[in-house]
Short mmCIF file of C-alpha atoms in Angstrom, two decimals:
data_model
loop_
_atom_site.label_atom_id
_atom_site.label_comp_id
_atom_site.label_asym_id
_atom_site.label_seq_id
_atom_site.Cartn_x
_atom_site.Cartn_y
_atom_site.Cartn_z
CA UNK U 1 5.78 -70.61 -30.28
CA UNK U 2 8.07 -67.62 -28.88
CA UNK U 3 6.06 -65.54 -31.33
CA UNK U 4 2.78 -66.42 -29.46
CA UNK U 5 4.02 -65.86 -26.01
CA UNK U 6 6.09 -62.93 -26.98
CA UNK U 7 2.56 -60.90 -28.24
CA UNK U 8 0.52 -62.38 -25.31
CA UNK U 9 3.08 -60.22 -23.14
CA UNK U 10 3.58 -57.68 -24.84
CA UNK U 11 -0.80 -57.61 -24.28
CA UNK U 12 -0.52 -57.97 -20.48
CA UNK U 13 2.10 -55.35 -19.92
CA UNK U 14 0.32 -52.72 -22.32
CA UNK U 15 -3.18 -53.37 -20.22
CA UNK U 16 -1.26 -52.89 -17.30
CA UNK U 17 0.49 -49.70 -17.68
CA UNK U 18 -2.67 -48.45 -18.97
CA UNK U 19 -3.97 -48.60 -15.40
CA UNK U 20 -4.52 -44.91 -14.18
CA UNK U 21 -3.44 -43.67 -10.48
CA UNK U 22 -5.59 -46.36 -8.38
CA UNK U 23 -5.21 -44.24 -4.83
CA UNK U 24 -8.51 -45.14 -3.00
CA UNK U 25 -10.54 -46.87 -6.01
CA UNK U 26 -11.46 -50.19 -3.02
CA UNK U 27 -12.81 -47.28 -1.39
CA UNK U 28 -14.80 -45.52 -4.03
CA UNK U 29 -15.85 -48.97 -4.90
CA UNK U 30 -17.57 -49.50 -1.52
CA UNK U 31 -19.10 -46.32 -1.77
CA UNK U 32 -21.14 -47.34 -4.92
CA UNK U 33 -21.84 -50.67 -4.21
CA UNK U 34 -23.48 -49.72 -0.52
CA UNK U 35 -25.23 -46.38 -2.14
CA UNK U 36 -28.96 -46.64 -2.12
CA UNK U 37 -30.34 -47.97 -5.59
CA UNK U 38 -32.53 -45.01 -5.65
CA UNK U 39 -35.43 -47.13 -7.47
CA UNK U 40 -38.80 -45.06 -7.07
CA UNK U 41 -41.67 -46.89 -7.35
CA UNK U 42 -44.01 -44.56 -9.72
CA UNK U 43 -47.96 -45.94 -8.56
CA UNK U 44 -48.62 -45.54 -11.81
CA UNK U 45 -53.00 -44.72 -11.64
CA UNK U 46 -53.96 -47.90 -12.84
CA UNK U 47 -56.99 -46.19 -15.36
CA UNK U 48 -57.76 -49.62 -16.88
CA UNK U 49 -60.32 -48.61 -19.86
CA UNK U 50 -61.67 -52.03 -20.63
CA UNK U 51 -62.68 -52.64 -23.90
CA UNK U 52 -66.41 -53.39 -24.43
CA UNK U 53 -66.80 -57.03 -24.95
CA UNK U 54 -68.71 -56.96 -27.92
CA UNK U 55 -66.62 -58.90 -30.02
CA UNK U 56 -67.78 -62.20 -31.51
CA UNK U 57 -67.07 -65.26 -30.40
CA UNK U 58 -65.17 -66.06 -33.98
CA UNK U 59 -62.90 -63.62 -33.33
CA UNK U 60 -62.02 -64.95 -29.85
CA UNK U 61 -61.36 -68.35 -31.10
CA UNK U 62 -59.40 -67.43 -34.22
CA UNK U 63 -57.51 -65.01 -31.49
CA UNK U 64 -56.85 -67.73 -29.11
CA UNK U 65 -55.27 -70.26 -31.29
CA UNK U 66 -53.01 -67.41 -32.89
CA UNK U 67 -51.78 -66.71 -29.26
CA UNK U 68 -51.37 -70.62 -28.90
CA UNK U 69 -49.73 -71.02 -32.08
CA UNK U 70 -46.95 -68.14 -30.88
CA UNK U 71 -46.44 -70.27 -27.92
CA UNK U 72 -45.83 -73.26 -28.62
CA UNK U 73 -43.52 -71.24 -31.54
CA UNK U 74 -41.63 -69.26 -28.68
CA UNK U 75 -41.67 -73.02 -26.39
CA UNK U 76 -39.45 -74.66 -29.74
CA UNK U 77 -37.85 -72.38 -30.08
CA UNK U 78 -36.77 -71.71 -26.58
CA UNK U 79 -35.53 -75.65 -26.04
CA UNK U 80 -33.61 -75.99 -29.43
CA UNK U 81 -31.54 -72.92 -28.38
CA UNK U 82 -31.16 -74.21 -24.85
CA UNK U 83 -30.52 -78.08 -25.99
CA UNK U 84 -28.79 -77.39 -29.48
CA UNK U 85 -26.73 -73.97 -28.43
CA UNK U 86 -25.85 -74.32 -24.93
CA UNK U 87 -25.92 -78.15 -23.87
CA UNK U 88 -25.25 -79.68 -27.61
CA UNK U 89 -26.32 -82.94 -28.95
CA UNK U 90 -24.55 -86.02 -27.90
CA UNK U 91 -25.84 -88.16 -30.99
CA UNK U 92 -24.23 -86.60 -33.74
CA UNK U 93 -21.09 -83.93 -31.74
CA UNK U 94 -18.40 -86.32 -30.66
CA UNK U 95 -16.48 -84.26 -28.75
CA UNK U 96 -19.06 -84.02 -26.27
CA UNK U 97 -18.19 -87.57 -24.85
CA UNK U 98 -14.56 -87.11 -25.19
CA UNK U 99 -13.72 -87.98 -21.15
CA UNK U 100 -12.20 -85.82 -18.65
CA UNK U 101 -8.43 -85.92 -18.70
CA UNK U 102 -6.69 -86.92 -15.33
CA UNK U 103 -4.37 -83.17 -15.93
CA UNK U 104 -3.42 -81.77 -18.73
CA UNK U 105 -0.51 -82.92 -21.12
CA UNK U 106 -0.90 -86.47 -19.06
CA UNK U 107 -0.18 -88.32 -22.56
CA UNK U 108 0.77 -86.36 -25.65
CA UNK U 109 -0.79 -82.98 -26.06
CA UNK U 110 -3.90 -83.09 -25.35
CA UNK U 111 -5.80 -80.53 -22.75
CA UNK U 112 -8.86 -81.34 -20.12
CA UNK U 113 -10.60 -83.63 -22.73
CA UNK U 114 -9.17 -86.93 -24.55
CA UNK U 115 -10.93 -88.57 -27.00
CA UNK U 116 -9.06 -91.66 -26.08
CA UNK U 117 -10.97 -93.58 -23.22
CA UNK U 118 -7.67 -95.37 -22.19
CA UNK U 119 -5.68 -92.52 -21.15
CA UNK U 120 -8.37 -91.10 -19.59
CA UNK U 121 -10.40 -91.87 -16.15
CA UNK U 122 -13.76 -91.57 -15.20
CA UNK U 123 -13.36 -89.62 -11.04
CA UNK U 124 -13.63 -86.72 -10.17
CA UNK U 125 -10.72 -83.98 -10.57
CA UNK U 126 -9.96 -80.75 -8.25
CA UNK U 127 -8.45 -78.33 -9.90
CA UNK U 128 -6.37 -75.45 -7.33
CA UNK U 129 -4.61 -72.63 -8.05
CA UNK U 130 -3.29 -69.46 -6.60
CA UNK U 131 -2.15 -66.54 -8.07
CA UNK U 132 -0.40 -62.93 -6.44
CA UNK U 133 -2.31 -60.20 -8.53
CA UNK U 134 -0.15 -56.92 -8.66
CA UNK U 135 -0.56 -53.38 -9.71
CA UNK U 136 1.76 -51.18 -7.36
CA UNK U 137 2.99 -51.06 -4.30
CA UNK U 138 0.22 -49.27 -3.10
CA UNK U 139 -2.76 -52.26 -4.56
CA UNK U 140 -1.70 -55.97 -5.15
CA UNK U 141 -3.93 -58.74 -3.77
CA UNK U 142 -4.43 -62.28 -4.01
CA UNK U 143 -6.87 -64.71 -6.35
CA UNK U 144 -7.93 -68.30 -5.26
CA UNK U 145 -9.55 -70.96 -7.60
CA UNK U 146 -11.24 -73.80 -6.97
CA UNK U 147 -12.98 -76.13 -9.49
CA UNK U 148 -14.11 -79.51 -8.58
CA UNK U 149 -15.35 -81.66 -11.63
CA UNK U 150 -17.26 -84.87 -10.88
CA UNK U 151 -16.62 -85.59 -14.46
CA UNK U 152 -16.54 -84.46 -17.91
CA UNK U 153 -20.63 -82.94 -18.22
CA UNK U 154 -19.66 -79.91 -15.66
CA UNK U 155 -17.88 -78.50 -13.06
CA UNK U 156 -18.64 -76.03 -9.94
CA UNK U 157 -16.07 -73.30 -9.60
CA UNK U 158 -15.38 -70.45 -6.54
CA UNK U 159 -13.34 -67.86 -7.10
CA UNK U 160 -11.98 -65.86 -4.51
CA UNK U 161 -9.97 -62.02 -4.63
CA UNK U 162 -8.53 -60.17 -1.75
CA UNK U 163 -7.57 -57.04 -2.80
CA UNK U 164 -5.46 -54.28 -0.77
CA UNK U 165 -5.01 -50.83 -1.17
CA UNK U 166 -2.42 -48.47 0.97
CA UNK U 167 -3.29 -44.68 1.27
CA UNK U 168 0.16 -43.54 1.93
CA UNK U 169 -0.36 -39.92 2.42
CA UNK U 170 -3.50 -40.10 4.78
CA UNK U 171 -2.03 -43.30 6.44
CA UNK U 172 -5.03 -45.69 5.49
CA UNK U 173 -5.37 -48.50 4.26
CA UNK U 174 -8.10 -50.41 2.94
CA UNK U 175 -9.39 -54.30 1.72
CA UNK U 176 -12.12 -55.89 -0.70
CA UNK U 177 -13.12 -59.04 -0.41
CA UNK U 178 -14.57 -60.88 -3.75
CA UNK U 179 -16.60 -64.35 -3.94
CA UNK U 180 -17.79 -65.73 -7.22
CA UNK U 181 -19.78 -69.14 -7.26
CA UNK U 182 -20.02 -70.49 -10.64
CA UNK U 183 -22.09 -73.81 -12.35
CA UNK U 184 -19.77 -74.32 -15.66
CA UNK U 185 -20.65 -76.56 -18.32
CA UNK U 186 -18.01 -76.64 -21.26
CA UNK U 187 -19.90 -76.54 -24.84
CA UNK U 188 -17.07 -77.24 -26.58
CA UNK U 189 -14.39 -80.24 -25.53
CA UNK U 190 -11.72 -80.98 -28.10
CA UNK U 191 -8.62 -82.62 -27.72
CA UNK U 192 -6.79 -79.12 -27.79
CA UNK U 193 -9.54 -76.40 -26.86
CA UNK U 194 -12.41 -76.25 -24.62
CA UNK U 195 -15.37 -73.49 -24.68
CA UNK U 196 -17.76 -73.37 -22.51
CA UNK U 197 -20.04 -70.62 -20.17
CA UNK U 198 -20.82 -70.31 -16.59
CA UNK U 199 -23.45 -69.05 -14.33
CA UNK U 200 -23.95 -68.29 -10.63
CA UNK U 201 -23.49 -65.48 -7.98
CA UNK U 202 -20.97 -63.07 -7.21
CA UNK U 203 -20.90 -61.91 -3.28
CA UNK U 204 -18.45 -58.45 -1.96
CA UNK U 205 -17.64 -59.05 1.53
CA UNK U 206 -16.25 -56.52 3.79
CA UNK U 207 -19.08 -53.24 4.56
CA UNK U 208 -20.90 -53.97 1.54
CA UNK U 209 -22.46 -58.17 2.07
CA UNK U 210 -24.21 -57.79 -0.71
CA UNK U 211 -24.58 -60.60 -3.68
CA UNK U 212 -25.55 -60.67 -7.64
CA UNK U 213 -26.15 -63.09 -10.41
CA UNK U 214 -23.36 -63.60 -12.43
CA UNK U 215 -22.77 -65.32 -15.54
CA UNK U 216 -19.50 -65.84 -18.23
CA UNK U 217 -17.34 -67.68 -20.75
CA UNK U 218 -14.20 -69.20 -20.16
CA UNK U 219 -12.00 -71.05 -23.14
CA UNK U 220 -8.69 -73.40 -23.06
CA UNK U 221 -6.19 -73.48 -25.87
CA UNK U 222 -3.26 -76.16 -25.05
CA UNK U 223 -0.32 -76.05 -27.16
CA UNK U 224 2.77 -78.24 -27.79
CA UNK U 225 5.24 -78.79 -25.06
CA UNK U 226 3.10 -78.03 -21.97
CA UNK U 227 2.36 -74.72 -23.00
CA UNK U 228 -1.66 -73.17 -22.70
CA UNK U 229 -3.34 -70.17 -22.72
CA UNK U 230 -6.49 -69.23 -20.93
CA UNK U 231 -9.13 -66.62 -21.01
CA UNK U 232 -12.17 -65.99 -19.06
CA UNK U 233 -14.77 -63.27 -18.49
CA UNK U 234 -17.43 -62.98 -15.76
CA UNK U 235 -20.51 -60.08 -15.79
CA UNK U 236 -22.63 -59.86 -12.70
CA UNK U 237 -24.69 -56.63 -11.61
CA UNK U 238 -24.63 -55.51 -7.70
CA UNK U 239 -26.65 -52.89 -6.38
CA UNK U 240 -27.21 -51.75 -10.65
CA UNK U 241 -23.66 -51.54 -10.70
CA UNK U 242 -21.25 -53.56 -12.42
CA UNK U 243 -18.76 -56.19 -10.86
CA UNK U 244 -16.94 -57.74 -14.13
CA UNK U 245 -14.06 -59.49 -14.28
CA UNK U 246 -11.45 -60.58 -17.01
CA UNK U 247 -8.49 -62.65 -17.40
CA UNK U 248 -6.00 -63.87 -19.52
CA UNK U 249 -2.96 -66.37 -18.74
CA UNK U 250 -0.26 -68.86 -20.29
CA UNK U 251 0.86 -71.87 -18.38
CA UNK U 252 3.27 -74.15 -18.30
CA UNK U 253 2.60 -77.17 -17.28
CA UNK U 254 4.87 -79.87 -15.25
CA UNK U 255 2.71 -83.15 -14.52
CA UNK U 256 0.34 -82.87 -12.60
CA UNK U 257 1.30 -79.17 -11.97
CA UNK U 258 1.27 -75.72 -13.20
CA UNK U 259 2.98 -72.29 -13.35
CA UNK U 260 0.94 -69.35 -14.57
CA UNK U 261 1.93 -64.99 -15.36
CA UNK U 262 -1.15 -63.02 -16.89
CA UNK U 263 -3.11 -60.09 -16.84
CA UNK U 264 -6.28 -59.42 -14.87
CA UNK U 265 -9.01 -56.71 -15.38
CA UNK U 266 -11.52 -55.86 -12.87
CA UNK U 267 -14.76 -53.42 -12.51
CA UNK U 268 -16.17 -53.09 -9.60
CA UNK U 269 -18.77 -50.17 -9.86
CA UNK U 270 -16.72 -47.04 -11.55
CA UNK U 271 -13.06 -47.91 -10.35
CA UNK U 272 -11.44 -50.28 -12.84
CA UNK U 273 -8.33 -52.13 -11.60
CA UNK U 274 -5.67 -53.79 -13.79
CA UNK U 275 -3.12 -56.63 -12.59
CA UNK U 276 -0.35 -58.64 -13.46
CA UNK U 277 -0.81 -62.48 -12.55
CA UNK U 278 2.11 -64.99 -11.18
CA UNK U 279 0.45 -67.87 -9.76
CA UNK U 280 0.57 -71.65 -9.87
CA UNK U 281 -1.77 -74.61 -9.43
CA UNK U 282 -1.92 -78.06 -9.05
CA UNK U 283 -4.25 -80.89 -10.08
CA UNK U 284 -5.57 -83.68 -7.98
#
């Protein structure tokens, strides 16, 4: 157990004093994200050389059901990927009805998910917490998280960064405002680990108002007494640049509380910022 939290921080404190001089990256940031896209639209001369349609009408047909054939192929294909990969079948995976715990560590060590129906509830569950993100004294911010699950199947989730940056030597100072909106469904729900992915928008406030789609993993890994570890990773695309985020944290938890330290990454066009986390939540 010390082992295990010993290497996750000696991880967080090698990301973060791998962070380069940050002076003015919000403001670079900006800069990219508000930059015209600079997409030309090439009118293409649109020299359509038909083919003469002298072809039989046996080679139609035979060419027609090979196109249907690779349709209803692609169609199959398509659903048992969606149904089987990303939603799961709740016939023959057990874990997939394992109900939504009240918080975790409630009863024995178990995470989000219980397999036992008595320890467990069936209402919804709002999940806050807030965490001080830190890199200097010249960038720190603040992260907010919100997820409200109406039960085990999925949960919505907003995410929320302020970031501020101090320009000592012109006197400056300047702020970023982040908003992620995320539908989460978790694939996986064990008594001890949950995987699952996300998708939804991501919004930058301040001079830029401009919005992306956004999409992600996330994973839970609860340990004996109280302890768990979390990681979670978010890709969206703003104005063809990137806005990514990663995140890694260990909690303890105290009933229906919890205290988290961990190390966040962000990209937000070229800049790339790294933090130290200190936050704690609570579950309701």
């Amino acid at each position: 157990m010390k082992n295990q939290l010993l290497l996750f921080y000696v991880i967080i404190f090698c990301g973060f004093h791998s962070n380069i001089n940050s002076q003015k990256k919000i403001e670079k940031s900006k800069e990219a994200l508000t930059e015209s896209s600079g997409v030309r639209n090439n009118s293409s001369s649109t020299s359509s050389s038909r083919s003469s349609s002298s072809s039989s009408s046996s080679s139609s047909s035979s060419d027609n059901l090979f196109a249907e054939i690779i349709i209803e192929g692609f169609i199959y294909i398509t659903y048992g990927t969606f149904k089987y990969g990303l939603i799961g079948d709740y016939n023959n995976e057990e874990h997939l009805n394992n109900k939504l715990s009240p918080y975790p560590f409630k009863e024995g060590s178990y995470g989000n998910f219980n397999s036992n129906d008595s320890l467990c509830r069936n209402r919804m569950r709002l999940d806050l917490e807030n965490s001080f993100i830190y890199n200097s004294n010249n960038l720190f911010g603040n992260h907010l998280k919100a997820k409200i699950r109406p039960f085990q199947y999925f949960y919505l989730q907003t995410n929320f960064h302020q970031l501020y940056e101090f320009d000592k030597i012109n006197d400056k100072s300047y702020k970023l405002s982040i908003f992620q909106f995320n539908f989460c469904y978790d694939r996986i729900r064990l008594n001890r680990f949950n995987l699952g992915w996300s998708l939804g928008a991501t919004y930058i406030g301040n001079e830029v108002k401009k919005a992306g789609f956004a999409y992600g993993l996330n994973a839970d890994y609860f340990l004996s007494r109280n302890i768990s570890f979390t990681g979670t990773a978010k890709w969206s695309s703003i104005n063809t640049h990137p806005v990514n985020s990663f995140e890694l944290q260990s909690k303890l938890h105290k009933k229906n509380y919890c205290f988290s330290l961990g190390f966040e990454h962000l990209k937000i066009a070229e800049p790339t910022y790294n933090f130290v986390t200190l936050g704690a939540g609570i579950y309701f």
